[in-house]
Amino acid sequence: QAPISPSTPAQVLQDATAAGSNSSSSSSHAAAVPSAAEATVHVEEMFNWYKAWYPIAALETLKTDAPNAVQLLGMRLVLWTDKHGIWRCFEDLCPHRLAPLSEGRIHQSGQLQCTYHGWLFDENGGCSSIPQIGDPKAHDTACSSSRACVAAFPTQVLQGMLWVYADSSPQGWAEATADDGTPVRPAAASLELLDQGWELKSPWFQRDVPLSFDVLLENMTDPAHVPQSHHGVVGDRESDQRMSISITTPVTKEGFGSMVSPAAGTGSYAVTYTAPSLAKYEFPGPTMLLYSSPSAKGWSRVVMSFVGPRGSKQTRPATPQLPPVLNWFIDNVVERFPALQHALNRNAIIDGDTYFMHAAERTLYERGDAASWSKQYYLPAAADAAVVSWRKWVDKFGASLPVLPHSVRDLPPLMTREQVFDRYHQHTKHCPHCRAALRNAEVAIGLLAIAGAVAAG
């Protein structure tokens, strides 16, 4: 394969990958089978998706007085707060009859209760009460059985988000816990927020999108689509769209880095990927943090915001390609009200390209698997270099992703545009800012209707 360097065109990288996947050998079949040692090395090189922290939700989107259902790596999980206000994450099923605990409630004892038969679970996932068993000895025996326990996952609150470690085993808990008993810092945590004293420039925006994780990150590491897909929001399709992307940090298990050089004169900026969940855009001014979690096949969660130096009034990158009046409106109105920001900017950005990717994902997996991208995609521009690097990362390190589709049969059916753009279920019902704005709008409409009826006599 061609070495990755700042001067390597994307098509050269793609062709090298395709050539490697199409190569044949005249050696015997036995010689083509890797040795046990080689196989072990390959397994060790692969990214272990269960041995990682994921920013599963922005804290302000979670209910503290009721359980919250989420998905991660195809696992159905439930998030809840115990009597000490500590966030807990369990497998979302009661061991009794497999009812979802997310449909339960937080008991007055501060434990999680399944409301099918009333079983209670403590903060560690142990069963503390089975109401149907009256004999104390039989009750204690049943509750102490390992079969009565619920799998509990390590959690931590960091950067205004709840993070979950995807391994509930004793070894997983040991790996997720530092020597001093505190949670280990996630690899994808923001150094800007934790070490450099920066601050969030706006509340976290969260949305579930109907895209598999590999396709979502492919899109997130591709700045070249912005002028077209996000025209009028953060881009201008009539602008000079020439762009060069060079790979500054070669692909490793930890991620990769690139430098984006637009011709439009807005300044170069770095785009990096840190496994498993962070795509970072280091614009001149605020830095954009794009966090993603692989929910299920065909679904992922996005949590994003901008960060910048404390005290700086700049809340977003400069967009000289937009009309001055629009820039003024964004800076002085939209950026000051999260509900407006979410409606007119964040959701509008996601709506700009999600349907393209939703449909393209099904075409990709109708024609092959995740590794067939190098045969299916034609990537001749240097602007495609980061997409190539992401796909090479998946091929080499990320192919064991539990929710990576193998064919189109693994994906939900193609959705309509209306279903893909369902902002209410994907965002609004979880967002406190947008829920409040929706309630206010409904009240206003109701009052106007009453006023109209009164005026009409």
Short mmCIF file of C-alpha atoms in Angstrom, two decimals:
data_model
loop_
_atom_site.label_atom_id
_atom_site.label_comp_id
_atom_site.label_asym_id
_atom_site.label_seq_id
_atom_site.Cartn_x
_atom_site.Cartn_y
_atom_site.Cartn_z
CA GLN A 1 0.00 0.00 0.00
CA ALA A 2 1.05 3.57 -0.64
CA PRO A 3 2.23 5.31 2.51
CA ILE A 4 -0.05 8.01 3.87
CA SER A 5 1.60 11.39 3.59
CA PRO A 6 0.42 14.98 3.26
CA SER A 7 1.00 14.80 -0.48
CA THR A 8 -0.77 11.49 -1.14
CA PRO A 9 -3.90 12.01 -3.29
CA ALA A 10 -7.08 10.32 -2.09
CA GLN A 11 -7.37 8.25 -5.28
CA VAL A 12 -3.89 6.81 -4.81
CA LEU A 13 -4.86 5.70 -1.31
CA GLN A 14 -8.12 4.27 -2.57
CA ASP A 15 -6.50 2.45 -5.49
CA ALA A 16 -3.89 0.96 -3.16
CA THR A 17 -6.65 -0.36 -0.89
CA ALA A 18 -8.60 -1.78 -3.81
CA ALA A 19 -5.49 -3.41 -5.25
CA GLY A 20 -4.77 -5.03 -1.93
CA SER A 21 -8.29 -6.42 -1.69
CA ASN A 22 -8.19 -7.75 -5.27
CA SER A 23 -4.70 -9.27 -5.19
CA SER A 24 -4.24 -12.97 -5.80
CA SER A 25 -1.40 -15.35 -5.03
CA SER A 26 0.03 -18.39 -6.77
CA SER A 27 0.90 -19.99 -3.43
CA SER A 28 -1.06 -22.95 -2.15
CA HIS A 29 -4.28 -22.54 -0.18
CA ALA A 30 -2.56 -23.73 2.99
CA ALA A 31 0.05 -21.01 2.69
CA ALA A 32 -2.68 -18.35 2.48
CA VAL A 33 -4.13 -19.33 5.86
CA PRO A 34 -2.62 -17.13 8.61
CA SER A 35 -0.76 -18.84 11.40
CA ALA A 36 -2.17 -18.83 14.92
CA ALA A 37 0.42 -16.21 15.90
CA GLU A 38 -0.54 -13.98 12.96
CA ALA A 39 -4.21 -14.36 13.80
CA THR A 40 -3.54 -13.40 17.41
CA VAL A 41 -1.65 -10.29 16.33
CA HIS A 42 -4.55 -9.32 14.04
CA VAL A 43 -7.08 -9.72 16.86
CA GLU A 44 -4.92 -7.65 19.20
CA GLU A 45 -4.68 -4.91 16.57
CA MET A 46 -8.46 -4.65 16.21
CA PHE A 47 -10.24 -1.96 18.19
CA ASN A 48 -12.28 -3.56 20.99
CA TRP A 49 -15.58 -1.70 20.89
CA TYR A 50 -16.62 -3.04 24.29
CA LYS A 51 -13.49 -1.72 26.00
CA ALA A 52 -14.29 1.95 25.50
CA TRP A 53 -16.25 4.86 26.95
CA TYR A 54 -19.13 6.36 24.96
CA PRO A 55 -20.89 9.73 25.53
CA ILE A 56 -24.32 8.17 25.57
CA ALA A 57 -26.35 11.34 26.25
CA ALA A 58 -26.21 15.01 27.14
CA LEU A 59 -27.14 15.24 30.81
CA GLU A 60 -29.86 17.80 30.26
CA THR A 61 -31.73 15.41 27.94
CA LEU A 62 -32.09 12.74 30.64
CA LYS A 63 -34.95 12.40 33.11
CA THR A 64 -33.77 12.17 36.72
CA ASP A 65 -37.15 11.05 38.10
CA ALA A 66 -37.69 8.13 35.71
CA PRO A 67 -35.65 5.54 33.79
CA ASN A 68 -34.23 6.43 30.35
CA ALA A 69 -33.99 3.90 27.52
CA VAL A 70 -30.94 4.03 25.23
CA GLN A 71 -29.09 1.74 22.85
CA LEU A 72 -25.35 1.19 22.51
CA LEU A 73 -23.59 -1.34 20.26
CA GLY A 74 -26.94 -3.04 19.75
CA MET A 75 -27.43 -3.45 23.50
CA ARG A 76 -30.65 -2.13 25.04
CA LEU A 77 -29.70 -0.19 28.17
CA VAL A 78 -31.47 1.83 30.85
CA LEU A 79 -30.06 4.93 32.57
CA TRP A 80 -31.28 6.08 35.99
CA THR A 81 -30.17 7.95 39.11
CA ASP A 82 -29.92 6.23 42.49
CA LYS A 83 -30.73 7.71 45.92
CA HIS A 84 -27.34 9.44 45.99
CA GLY A 85 -27.93 11.12 42.60
CA ILE A 86 -25.36 8.87 40.89
CA TRP A 87 -26.12 7.80 37.35
CA ARG A 88 -26.42 4.06 36.81
CA CYS A 89 -26.58 2.02 33.60
CA PHE A 90 -28.18 -1.43 33.49
CA GLU A 91 -29.10 -3.86 30.78
CA ASP A 92 -32.68 -2.97 29.95
CA LEU A 93 -34.38 -6.16 31.02
CA CYS A 94 -35.76 -7.67 34.18
CA PRO A 95 -34.35 -11.18 34.71
CA HIS A 96 -37.78 -12.40 35.82
CA ARG A 97 -39.74 -12.24 32.55
CA LEU A 98 -37.47 -9.96 30.45
CA ALA A 99 -39.69 -6.86 30.71
CA PRO A 100 -37.83 -3.62 29.91
CA LEU A 101 -36.72 -1.87 33.08
CA SER A 102 -36.92 1.43 31.20
CA GLU A 103 -40.70 1.04 31.49
CA GLY A 104 -40.34 0.78 35.27
CA ARG A 105 -39.90 3.50 37.86
CA ILE A 106 -37.53 4.79 40.48
CA HIS A 107 -38.84 3.47 43.78
CA GLN A 108 -39.05 5.63 46.90
CA SER A 109 -36.15 3.57 48.27
CA GLY A 110 -33.96 4.99 45.51
CA GLN A 111 -33.81 1.67 43.67
CA LEU A 112 -34.99 0.73 40.19
CA GLN A 113 -38.27 -1.12 40.12
CA CYS A 114 -39.71 -3.26 37.36
CA THR A 115 -43.41 -2.37 37.24
CA TYR A 116 -44.40 -5.71 35.71
CA HIS A 117 -44.12 -7.68 38.99
CA GLY A 118 -42.44 -5.14 41.25
CA TRP A 119 -38.93 -6.59 41.54
CA LEU A 120 -36.41 -4.11 42.96
CA PHE A 121 -32.77 -3.66 41.95
CA ASP A 122 -30.08 -1.80 43.87
CA GLU A 123 -27.38 0.45 42.41
CA ASN A 124 -25.14 -2.52 41.62
CA GLY A 125 -27.80 -4.50 39.75
CA GLY A 126 -28.51 -6.86 42.64
CA CYS A 127 -32.10 -7.91 43.29
CA SER A 128 -33.33 -6.69 46.70
CA SER A 129 -37.00 -7.55 46.59
CA ILE A 130 -39.32 -10.10 45.00
CA PRO A 131 -42.79 -9.22 46.34
CA GLN A 132 -44.33 -12.56 45.41
CA ILE A 133 -42.09 -14.60 47.78
CA GLY A 134 -43.29 -14.40 51.38
CA ASP A 135 -40.93 -16.79 53.13
CA PRO A 136 -37.86 -14.77 54.26
CA LYS A 137 -35.37 -17.57 53.68
CA ALA A 138 -36.72 -18.41 50.23
CA HIS A 139 -36.80 -14.69 49.42
CA ASP A 140 -33.15 -14.19 50.38
CA THR A 141 -32.11 -17.29 48.45
CA ALA A 142 -33.91 -16.13 45.31
CA CYS A 143 -32.59 -12.56 45.53
CA SER A 144 -29.00 -13.69 46.08
CA SER A 145 -29.02 -15.87 42.96
CA SER A 146 -26.85 -14.56 40.13
CA ARG A 147 -29.84 -15.17 37.87
CA ALA A 148 -31.75 -12.42 39.72
CA CYS A 149 -29.10 -9.80 38.98
CA VAL A 150 -29.06 -7.22 36.20
CA ALA A 151 -25.85 -6.43 34.28
CA ALA A 152 -24.49 -3.04 35.43
CA PHE A 153 -22.11 -0.92 33.33
CA PRO A 154 -19.56 1.67 34.55
CA THR A 155 -20.63 5.30 34.14
CA GLN A 156 -19.19 8.76 34.66
CA VAL A 157 -20.36 12.33 34.20
CA LEU A 158 -17.91 14.43 32.21
CA GLN A 159 -18.21 17.55 30.04
CA GLY A 160 -21.95 17.76 30.70
CA MET A 161 -22.53 14.29 29.25
CA LEU A 162 -23.11 10.83 30.67
CA TRP A 163 -20.48 8.35 29.53
CA VAL A 164 -20.93 4.57 29.61
CA TYR A 165 -18.19 1.92 29.46
CA ALA A 166 -19.51 -0.88 27.28
CA ASP A 167 -18.19 -3.84 29.32
CA SER A 168 -20.20 -4.91 32.38
CA SER A 169 -17.88 -7.76 33.40
CA PRO A 170 -15.69 -7.55 36.56
CA GLN A 171 -12.70 -7.10 34.25
CA GLY A 172 -14.52 -4.26 32.50
CA TRP A 173 -15.18 -2.52 35.80
CA ALA A 174 -11.51 -2.89 36.74
CA GLU A 175 -10.38 -1.44 33.41
CA ALA A 176 -12.80 1.48 33.72
CA THR A 177 -11.64 2.37 37.25
CA ALA A 178 -8.39 4.17 38.13
CA ASP A 179 -6.22 3.23 41.11
CA ASP A 180 -7.81 5.98 43.19
CA GLY A 181 -11.29 4.56 42.58
CA THR A 182 -12.38 7.25 40.12
CA PRO A 183 -13.41 6.46 36.52
CA VAL A 184 -10.62 6.38 33.93
CA ARG A 185 -10.74 9.39 31.61
CA PRO A 186 -12.21 8.46 28.20
CA ALA A 187 -9.77 8.54 25.29
CA ALA A 188 -12.20 10.76 23.37
CA ALA A 189 -12.65 13.31 26.18
CA SER A 190 -12.05 16.91 25.15
CA LEU A 191 -8.61 18.14 26.19
CA GLU A 192 -9.84 21.67 25.51
CA LEU A 193 -12.52 21.37 28.20
CA LEU A 194 -10.58 19.30 30.71
CA ASP A 195 -7.01 20.60 30.44
CA GLN A 196 -7.06 23.95 28.66
CA GLY A 197 -9.81 25.71 30.61
CA TRP A 198 -12.09 26.16 27.59
CA GLU A 199 -15.87 26.23 27.90
CA LEU A 200 -18.92 25.13 25.95
CA LYS A 201 -20.13 27.94 23.71
CA SER A 202 -23.64 26.50 23.48
CA PRO A 203 -25.60 23.65 25.09
CA TRP A 204 -24.98 20.17 23.75
CA PHE A 205 -27.18 19.32 20.78
CA GLN A 206 -28.29 15.68 20.60
CA ARG A 207 -30.10 13.78 17.87
CA ASP A 208 -30.60 10.16 16.85
CA VAL A 209 -30.02 9.65 13.14
CA PRO A 210 -31.02 6.71 10.88
CA LEU A 211 -27.44 5.97 9.80
CA SER A 212 -25.09 3.17 10.75
CA PHE A 213 -21.98 4.30 12.61
CA ASP A 214 -19.58 3.69 9.72
CA VAL A 215 -21.63 5.85 7.34
CA LEU A 216 -22.18 8.58 9.93
CA LEU A 217 -18.45 8.93 10.67
CA GLU A 218 -17.68 8.83 6.95
CA ASN A 219 -19.89 11.88 6.62
CA MET A 220 -18.50 13.59 9.73
CA THR A 221 -14.92 13.35 8.49
CA ASP A 222 -15.88 14.83 5.10
CA PRO A 223 -15.88 18.66 5.13
CA ALA A 224 -16.07 18.82 1.32
CA HIS A 225 -19.84 18.28 1.27
CA VAL A 226 -20.64 21.32 3.42
CA PRO A 227 -21.08 24.01 0.68
CA GLN A 228 -23.55 21.85 -1.23
CA SER A 229 -25.43 19.90 1.46
CA HIS A 230 -25.63 22.78 3.95
CA HIS A 231 -26.21 25.63 1.52
CA GLY A 232 -27.75 28.64 3.22
CA VAL A 233 -27.12 27.26 6.71
CA VAL A 234 -23.32 27.14 6.99
CA GLY A 235 -22.38 26.80 3.32
CA ASP A 236 -22.76 28.42 -0.08
CA ARG A 237 -23.02 26.22 -3.16
CA GLU A 238 -21.92 29.13 -5.36
CA SER A 239 -18.64 29.60 -3.47
CA ASP A 240 -15.23 28.37 -4.57
CA GLN A 241 -15.34 24.74 -3.43
CA ARG A 242 -11.80 23.70 -4.30
CA MET A 243 -10.30 21.99 -1.31
CA SER A 244 -7.23 19.98 -0.45
CA ILE A 245 -7.04 17.59 2.51
CA SER A 246 -3.71 16.18 3.63
CA ILE A 247 -3.26 13.39 6.16
CA THR A 248 -1.14 14.73 9.00
CA THR A 249 -1.43 11.79 11.40
CA PRO A 250 -1.41 8.33 9.79
CA VAL A 251 -4.18 5.86 10.56
CA THR A 252 -3.57 4.02 13.85
CA LYS A 253 -5.88 2.20 16.22
CA GLU A 254 -6.29 5.46 18.14
CA GLY A 255 -7.50 7.37 15.06
CA PHE A 256 -6.00 9.74 12.46
CA GLY A 257 -5.59 13.42 11.66
CA SER A 258 -5.96 15.63 8.60
CA MET A 259 -5.48 19.25 7.56
CA VAL A 260 -8.12 20.93 5.42
CA SER A 261 -7.05 23.74 3.08
CA PRO A 262 -10.03 25.44 1.38
CA ALA A 263 -9.46 27.71 -1.59
CA ALA A 264 -12.09 30.12 -0.31
CA GLY A 265 -9.57 31.85 1.94
CA THR A 266 -11.31 31.04 5.23
CA GLY A 267 -8.15 29.54 6.68
CA SER A 268 -6.88 25.98 7.08
CA TYR A 269 -8.17 23.82 9.91
CA ALA A 270 -7.54 20.37 11.34
CA VAL A 271 -10.05 17.51 11.29
CA THR A 272 -9.18 14.59 13.54
CA TYR A 273 -10.81 11.34 14.57
CA THR A 274 -10.24 9.87 18.04
CA ALA A 275 -11.59 6.36 18.51
CA PRO A 276 -14.24 5.47 19.14
CA SER A 277 -16.47 8.51 19.14
CA LEU A 278 -14.93 11.94 18.46
CA ALA A 279 -14.59 13.85 15.20
CA LYS A 280 -13.06 17.26 15.94
CA TYR A 281 -12.90 20.33 13.69
CA GLU A 282 -10.31 22.84 14.93
CA PHE A 283 -11.53 25.92 13.11
CA PRO A 284 -9.93 29.33 13.51
CA GLY A 285 -11.87 30.41 16.58
CA PRO A 286 -14.17 27.86 18.27
CA THR A 287 -13.55 24.14 17.88
CA MET A 288 -16.42 21.83 16.95
CA LEU A 289 -16.78 18.57 18.88
CA LEU A 290 -18.83 15.93 17.08
CA TYR A 291 -19.48 12.94 19.33
CA SER A 292 -21.19 9.81 18.04
CA SER A 293 -22.33 6.55 19.57
CA PRO A 294 -23.19 3.40 17.58
CA SER A 295 -26.73 2.60 18.71
CA ALA A 296 -27.87 -0.22 16.44
CA LYS A 297 -27.54 -1.32 12.84
CA GLY A 298 -28.88 1.63 10.88
CA TRP A 299 -28.98 4.02 13.86
CA SER A 300 -26.48 6.26 15.68
CA ARG A 301 -26.60 9.10 18.18
CA VAL A 302 -24.93 12.50 17.65
CA VAL A 303 -24.01 14.86 20.51
CA MET A 304 -22.22 18.05 19.40
CA SER A 305 -21.27 21.56 20.42
CA PHE A 306 -18.60 24.22 20.00
CA VAL A 307 -15.93 24.96 22.58
CA GLY A 308 -13.64 27.95 22.90
CA PRO A 309 -11.52 29.97 25.31
CA ARG A 310 -13.33 31.09 28.43
CA GLY A 311 -14.65 34.61 28.03
CA SER A 312 -14.50 34.64 24.24
CA LYS A 313 -17.73 35.92 22.70
CA GLN A 314 -17.27 33.98 19.46
CA THR A 315 -19.66 31.03 19.59
CA ARG A 316 -19.19 29.62 16.09
CA PRO A 317 -16.70 29.69 13.21
CA ALA A 318 -16.79 32.69 10.90
CA THR A 319 -18.95 32.20 7.79
CA PRO A 320 -17.97 35.00 5.38
CA GLN A 321 -19.62 33.07 2.55
CA LEU A 322 -23.04 33.91 4.03
CA PRO A 323 -24.74 37.30 3.51
CA PRO A 324 -23.86 39.87 6.22
CA VAL A 325 -27.50 40.23 7.27
CA LEU A 326 -27.78 36.47 7.82
CA ASN A 327 -24.55 36.42 9.82
CA TRP A 328 -25.86 39.23 12.03
CA PHE A 329 -29.14 37.39 12.57
CA ILE A 330 -27.33 34.16 13.49
CA ASP A 331 -24.93 35.84 15.93
CA ASN A 332 -27.45 38.14 17.63
CA VAL A 333 -30.63 36.08 17.60
CA VAL A 334 -30.17 32.40 16.75
CA GLU A 335 -27.07 31.83 18.90
CA ARG A 336 -28.73 33.38 21.97
CA PHE A 337 -31.71 31.04 22.08
CA PRO A 338 -30.96 27.27 22.07
CA ALA A 339 -34.38 26.34 20.68
CA LEU A 340 -33.86 28.66 17.70
CA GLN A 341 -30.28 27.44 17.31
CA HIS A 342 -31.47 23.84 17.23
CA ALA A 343 -34.32 24.51 14.81
CA LEU A 344 -32.56 26.82 12.35
CA ASN A 345 -28.99 25.53 12.55
CA ARG A 346 -28.27 22.19 14.22
CA ASN A 347 -31.32 20.28 12.98
CA ALA A 348 -31.13 22.04 9.63
CA ILE A 349 -27.54 20.83 9.20
CA ILE A 350 -28.47 17.22 9.96
CA ASP A 351 -31.47 17.42 7.64
CA GLY A 352 -29.18 18.70 4.88
CA ASP A 353 -27.44 15.39 4.20
CA THR A 354 -28.95 12.57 6.28
CA TYR A 355 -31.32 11.36 3.57
CA PHE A 356 -28.47 11.22 1.03
CA MET A 357 -26.45 9.04 3.37
CA HIS A 358 -29.45 6.96 4.46
CA ALA A 359 -30.15 6.00 0.85
CA ALA A 360 -26.46 5.64 -0.10
CA GLU A 361 -25.91 3.28 2.84
CA ARG A 362 -28.47 0.87 1.46
CA THR A 363 -26.90 1.01 -1.98
CA LEU A 364 -23.46 0.31 -0.48
CA TYR A 365 -24.73 -2.76 1.39
CA GLU A 366 -26.89 -3.99 -1.49
CA ARG A 367 -23.72 -4.28 -3.58
CA GLY A 368 -21.28 -5.57 -0.97
CA ASP A 369 -20.09 -5.28 2.61
CA ALA A 370 -18.28 -2.51 4.49
CA ALA A 371 -14.92 -3.49 2.97
CA SER A 372 -16.26 -3.10 -0.59
CA TRP A 373 -16.14 0.70 -0.40
CA SER A 374 -12.84 0.86 -2.32
CA LYS A 375 -14.48 -0.88 -5.30
CA GLN A 376 -17.75 1.02 -5.14
CA TYR A 377 -16.60 4.57 -4.37
CA TYR A 378 -14.72 6.67 -6.89
CA LEU A 379 -12.67 9.18 -4.90
CA PRO A 380 -10.39 11.12 -7.28
CA ALA A 381 -9.99 14.37 -5.31
CA ALA A 382 -7.56 15.27 -2.56
CA ALA A 383 -10.67 16.45 -0.70
CA ASP A 384 -11.62 12.78 -0.25
CA ALA A 385 -8.47 11.89 1.73
CA ALA A 386 -10.12 11.93 5.15
CA VAL A 387 -12.99 9.71 3.95
CA VAL A 388 -10.41 7.23 2.63
CA SER A 389 -8.60 7.33 5.97
CA TRP A 390 -11.81 6.68 7.87
CA ARG A 391 -12.67 3.70 5.67
CA LYS A 392 -9.13 2.35 6.00
CA TRP A 393 -9.47 2.69 9.79
CA VAL A 394 -12.66 0.63 9.73
CA ASP A 395 -11.04 -2.00 7.50
CA LYS A 396 -7.95 -2.37 9.65
CA PHE A 397 -9.14 -1.65 13.19
CA GLY A 398 -12.92 -1.27 13.34
CA ALA A 399 -14.35 -4.20 11.39
CA SER A 400 -15.40 -5.97 14.61
CA LEU A 401 -17.97 -3.23 15.34
CA PRO A 402 -20.98 -5.25 16.61
CA VAL A 403 -23.48 -3.11 14.70
CA LEU A 404 -21.53 -2.91 11.43
CA PRO A 405 -23.89 -4.19 8.71
CA HIS A 406 -22.72 -7.10 6.55
CA SER A 407 -25.42 -6.69 3.92
CA VAL A 408 -28.55 -4.64 3.27
CA ARG A 409 -30.53 -7.35 5.06
CA ASP A 410 -29.03 -6.14 8.33
CA LEU A 411 -30.52 -2.66 7.86
CA PRO A 412 -34.04 -1.40 8.56
CA PRO A 413 -36.09 -0.73 5.41
CA LEU A 414 -35.47 2.46 3.47
CA MET A 415 -37.31 5.27 5.22
CA THR A 416 -39.29 8.06 3.58
CA ARG A 417 -37.94 11.61 3.69
CA GLU A 418 -40.60 12.44 6.29
CA GLN A 419 -39.41 9.60 8.52
CA VAL A 420 -35.73 10.52 8.14
CA PHE A 421 -36.53 14.14 9.03
CA ASP A 422 -38.63 13.27 12.11
CA ARG A 423 -37.16 15.93 14.39
CA TYR A 424 -39.67 15.36 17.18
CA HIS A 425 -38.80 11.72 17.95
CA GLN A 426 -35.11 12.05 17.09
CA HIS A 427 -34.50 15.27 19.05
CA THR A 428 -37.31 17.44 20.38
CA LYS A 429 -38.87 15.02 22.87
CA HIS A 430 -35.47 14.69 24.60
CA CYS A 431 -34.39 18.35 24.41
CA PRO A 432 -35.52 20.58 27.31
CA HIS A 433 -35.10 23.76 25.22
CA CYS A 434 -37.15 22.54 22.27
CA ARG A 435 -39.81 20.88 24.45
CA ALA A 436 -40.33 24.17 26.27
CA ALA A 437 -40.51 26.09 22.98
CA LEU A 438 -43.04 23.59 21.62
CA ARG A 439 -45.21 23.90 24.76
CA ASN A 440 -45.10 27.68 24.54
CA ALA A 441 -46.08 27.57 20.88
CA GLU A 442 -48.99 25.22 21.63
CA VAL A 443 -50.20 27.49 24.43
CA ALA A 444 -49.91 30.55 22.17
CA ILE A 445 -51.87 28.83 19.41
CA GLY A 446 -54.55 27.83 21.92
CA LEU A 447 -54.86 31.37 23.25
CA LEU A 448 -55.07 32.77 19.72
CA ALA A 449 -57.78 30.26 18.88
CA ILE A 450 -59.78 31.30 21.97
CA ALA A 451 -59.28 34.97 21.17
CA GLY A 452 -60.40 34.38 17.61
CA ALA A 453 -63.51 32.54 18.77
CA VAL A 454 -64.37 35.32 21.22
CA ALA A 455 -63.83 38.00 18.57
CA ALA A 456 -66.07 36.11 16.15
CA GLY A 457 -68.82 36.24 18.72
#
